[in-house]
């Protein structure tokens, strides 16, 4: 992007005092006592420069007036790690998967104070919780062109002890995952399948073939699973899986031709998909019978998020070694403002 | 990354003062260490107005096998950026980057053509190497890459009859061990010298991992290395007017690659093999001196890590063969006018896994260097170089410099120096041919440097000293930077930045001999460096920002006391705050570093034994030169060496 063209839209970086931050949150909670300075807001995962511990989480207050570019370091006085991939809230904790540090950092969900770490992982990417003490994490293992002969992995986490209790073999380079109706669905991005794991036995009980390079999964309001996949020799696709109907597939193939999968998310009501493919962002009702023909935004996001309450679209872009930027858009695609965060903003978590 | 004689490039006016430099370079350890006969480095007389500084060669003589990285850390105001002890180490001059530092070995650029820079941890010069630092751009003298400065390694030729053998063994903390053997022979017609060193370390020191939950103390993993180096020289005097020299330098290094704190240990390893061969014929013909040189280099760099789990390139193999030749002719046109004309050709043959095939590139350049002394107190040099590179042409790079003697009396001399110089840097082979991203149409970088300085020399009885103050301004255009491609998910090099800098350098060296028994010597060098590019701030306004890893302040000081056969040596550096990213979000705090050593020499007939005990990082400073790469805490080294020299007839 050309940040200077947006200069009048700026938020100020207010790395304010703790008191200021605490007061900024006073007005917006239901029970009167805030549980912490960062109970609500937008949490922006900045991947950082691979190979250096420059990953961070930036925090934007609910009124969008306070931005803390380095929330983790500000609170914990140490770097988060190398290559943050995702942030997952569960009850009173937040879990940050830091893939090249081979760890998940555990912080208090309200204060962001470090409370633990889960080690013993290989390239952790995304996490999904079954309940407050059990979760799953995909491990991005298996570049087969380097002669790797093993499988990809999903590890089972005990969140009471912060340990890995079991590792389940899935397809190569597993990425997105979600839990629905007691089953864990895992997108194997270097293959063409979704692994279905029984969360009682932690055994793979089915494999759904969806086509090249499935990457991200979301669940819509009608309990349908949507898969965004890429394509190496042919075009990628959006695929709807009906879990209630023997995993029946409906495939919407992109007209643009071969491309890597972009990002996939939903609005708060989970009745609209927002996704990127071929360098553009599209929006599509889950009830639609065809792919949208015109793009919502003609730009390629590194990270993409939709505020579940306001519908505001968050777009992350950035260099590999310099501060990245977040641009906010109205649901219609009109730019609201933009602000500087840290290196490679790749995801947004709303709370 | 990376990428540069003598006392001050002041051949004539300072001729009588040159011994000041020599007193450092060659102050004999004992009576038996015969002085090296110095043939003036070929650049010196054409470097009027430039700042060229000799580095204390005693370090290399006392500790054969020590790398240039260690030497420069202890004896220069340059900022040495290192991935860890024995790991990749790069040097930058005047706020530029490692790829703006040319490294020349006996006249040939030895930067890795793929990366366009030199790893100073892979350069253990042999004991008779003289190291000089050219501060500031010098494209006309040193060719591509001499944008910020140049490190010049020279092995001077001496036929003075002598026979010497030295063996040395050093042991140190964290599994540090070094073995060295050198020998030399000369009989007036033939001169031979051989040097072998082996250095290894386990590097398993303890450090606090400040990136991990609970900041635990950990033992450094995956940082062991070993390095063998062999250098051979043969010089033959064909006649009084002709000489033939052959030099070879082979360095083989195996390193585990120390991971960044907080990053996964992928058990990365790197194997480097650097073979450098050159021959040189020099003859006085037709009223001038003609020199013909040819060289062949083979550089192999193989990197691998835990392939199956890595998300980035986990294997990289590269071998580059470099063929170079130079022809030079120098003649005195008038008693006060000297001209050197030269031409050089380079051919690179690269087999690099990232290029998807063999790649060849040819480069040529011609140069003319003129030195004119219109008055006894005024020296001028005018140098130009024009390079031709396959596919595009760098600009004509001139240099104009002058020394003006302002004042001279019995003990003092004051000289004004000024220099304007243009520089260029040809894109590296990676910049041009890496797939994806490499761009054969990249423009070469270009720069201008302007500097002026004052030099004071003092010589009175047994006290000699030299002090130099230099101010400069520098700019580099079309600075090549790799950034995210607009086409896809990879990086590509672009001519992006414009960098402007200015600064001050102060250097002072003194030597005092009290009677026969006491010698005091010492020096200090300070650099104030501003080097900026414009980047958008949080309000999207362009703002000048200091380049990352360029300290505003760097100071190095060293002192040595010798009393009879004892000597005590110390050096200390202070390095200011360095930003670790170009947005200046993060920085490494300022730190001091202190080393000290105590030595004693025992002499018996033609034999001499030297004992040396050293403490490095004496203050146990926790520091990093590259963010999150742990550096060794206080550590110790002990060495013993045995020398034999044939009695002088």
GROMACS .gro file of C-alpha atoms in nm, chain A residues 3-4 7 10-13 50-54 70 73 78-82 99-103 105 114-117 122-123 140-143 146 148 300 302 317-318 320-323 325 340 342 344, chain B residues 210-215 260-266 306-315 481-485 488-491 535-542 545 581-583 585-586 627-629:
model
   98
    3UNK     CA    1   0.065   0.465   0.337
    4UNK     CA    2   0.121   0.829   0.270
    7UNK     CA    3  -0.213   1.000   0.604
   10UNK     CA    4  -0.428   0.815   1.119
   11UNK     CA    5  -0.460   0.679   1.460
   12UNK     CA    6  -0.194   0.779   1.694
   13UNK     CA    7   0.031   0.526   1.847
   50UNK     CA    8   1.124  -1.518   1.014
   51UNK     CA    9   1.439  -1.628   1.193
   52UNK     CA   10   1.429  -1.346   1.450
   53UNK     CA   11   1.216  -1.312   1.763
   54UNK     CA   12   1.022  -1.016   1.623
   70UNK     CA   13   0.380  -0.432   2.100
   73UNK     CA   14   0.657  -0.689   2.508
   78UNK     CA   15   1.043  -0.976   2.659
   79UNK     CA   16   0.990  -1.065   2.293
   80UNK     CA   17   0.709  -1.299   2.202
   81UNK     CA   18   0.914  -1.520   1.973
   82UNK     CA   19   0.983  -1.605   1.613
   99UNK     CA   20   0.577  -2.135   1.482
  100UNK     CA   21   0.953  -2.095   1.452
  101UNK     CA   22   0.991  -2.084   1.829
  102UNK     CA   23   0.815  -2.422   1.838
  103UNK     CA   24   0.595  -2.309   2.124
  105UNK     CA   25   0.281  -1.883   2.464
  114UNK     CA   26   0.255  -1.434   3.048
  115UNK     CA   27   0.136  -1.732   3.251
  116UNK     CA   28   0.292  -2.031   3.079
  117UNK     CA   29   0.422  -2.194   2.768
  122UNK     CA   30   0.702  -2.847   1.567
  123UNK     CA   31   0.590  -2.538   1.376
  140UNK     CA   32   0.302  -2.745   0.975
  141UNK     CA   33   0.519  -3.046   0.910
  142UNK     CA   34   0.602  -3.214   0.585
  143UNK     CA   35   0.767  -3.038   0.296
  146UNK     CA   36   1.291  -3.189   0.073
  148UNK     CA   37   1.045  -3.577   0.395
  300UNK     CA   38  -0.405  -0.884  -0.164
  302UNK     CA   39  -0.149  -1.079   0.420
  317UNK     CA   40  -0.019  -0.578   0.480
  318UNK     CA   41   0.349  -0.530   0.540
  320UNK     CA   42   0.917  -0.864   0.560
  321UNK     CA   43   1.141  -0.651   0.775
  322UNK     CA   44   0.967  -0.321   0.835
  323UNK     CA   45   0.650  -0.215   1.015
  325UNK     CA   46   0.005  -0.164   0.821
  340UNK     CA   47   0.106   0.106   1.155
  342UNK     CA   48   0.455  -0.457   1.334
  344UNK     CA   49   0.362  -0.886   0.865
  561UNK     CA   50   1.559  -1.368   2.759
  562UNK     CA   51   1.306  -1.468   2.495
  563UNK     CA   52   1.171  -1.776   2.672
  564UNK     CA   53   0.906  -1.805   2.940
  565UNK     CA   54   1.082  -1.758   3.274
  566UNK     CA   55   1.408  -1.640   3.105
  611UNK     CA   56   1.879  -1.695   1.733
  612UNK     CA   57   1.746  -1.697   2.088
  613UNK     CA   58   1.379  -1.781   2.068
  614UNK     CA   59   1.406  -1.951   1.729
  615UNK     CA   60   1.392  -2.322   1.676
  616UNK     CA   61   1.724  -2.503   1.665
  617UNK     CA   62   1.706  -2.654   1.319
  657UNK     CA   63   1.663  -3.013   0.943
  658UNK     CA   64   1.516  -3.034   0.602
  659UNK     CA   65   1.196  -3.214   0.671
  660UNK     CA   66   1.059  -2.970   0.921
  661UNK     CA   67   1.180  -2.640   0.791
  662UNK     CA   68   0.953  -2.387   0.636
  663UNK     CA   69   1.229  -2.205   0.455
  664UNK     CA   70   1.494  -2.323   0.214
  665UNK     CA   71   1.669  -2.590   0.405
  666UNK     CA   72   1.937  -2.680   0.155
  832UNK     CA   73   1.721  -0.411  -0.095
  833UNK     CA   74   1.524  -0.732  -0.107
  834UNK     CA   75   1.156  -0.680  -0.047
  835UNK     CA   76   0.833  -0.864  -0.090
  836UNK     CA   77   0.749  -0.915  -0.452
  839UNK     CA   78   0.384  -1.344  -0.542
  840UNK     CA   79   0.497  -1.476  -0.212
  841UNK     CA   80   0.870  -1.427  -0.249
  842UNK     CA   81   1.129  -1.155  -0.214
  886UNK     CA   82   1.086   0.572   0.602
  887UNK     CA   83   0.719   0.639   0.682
  888UNK     CA   84   0.645   0.685   1.050
  889UNK     CA   85   0.316   0.594   1.218
  890UNK     CA   86   0.160   0.905   1.067
  891UNK     CA   87   0.282   0.792   0.725
  892UNK     CA   88   0.518   1.087   0.703
  893UNK     CA   89   0.863   1.021   0.573
  896UNK     CA   90   1.589   0.705   1.040
  932UNK     CA   91   1.530  -0.271   1.261
  933UNK     CA   92   1.495   0.006   1.009
  934UNK     CA   93   1.179   0.134   1.179
  936UNK     CA   94   1.137   0.009   1.704
  937UNK     CA   95   1.402  -0.190   1.886
  978UNK     CA   96   1.990  -0.912   1.810
  979UNK     CA   97   1.931  -1.229   2.009
  980UNK     CA   98   2.255  -1.399   1.915
   0.00000   0.00000   0.00000
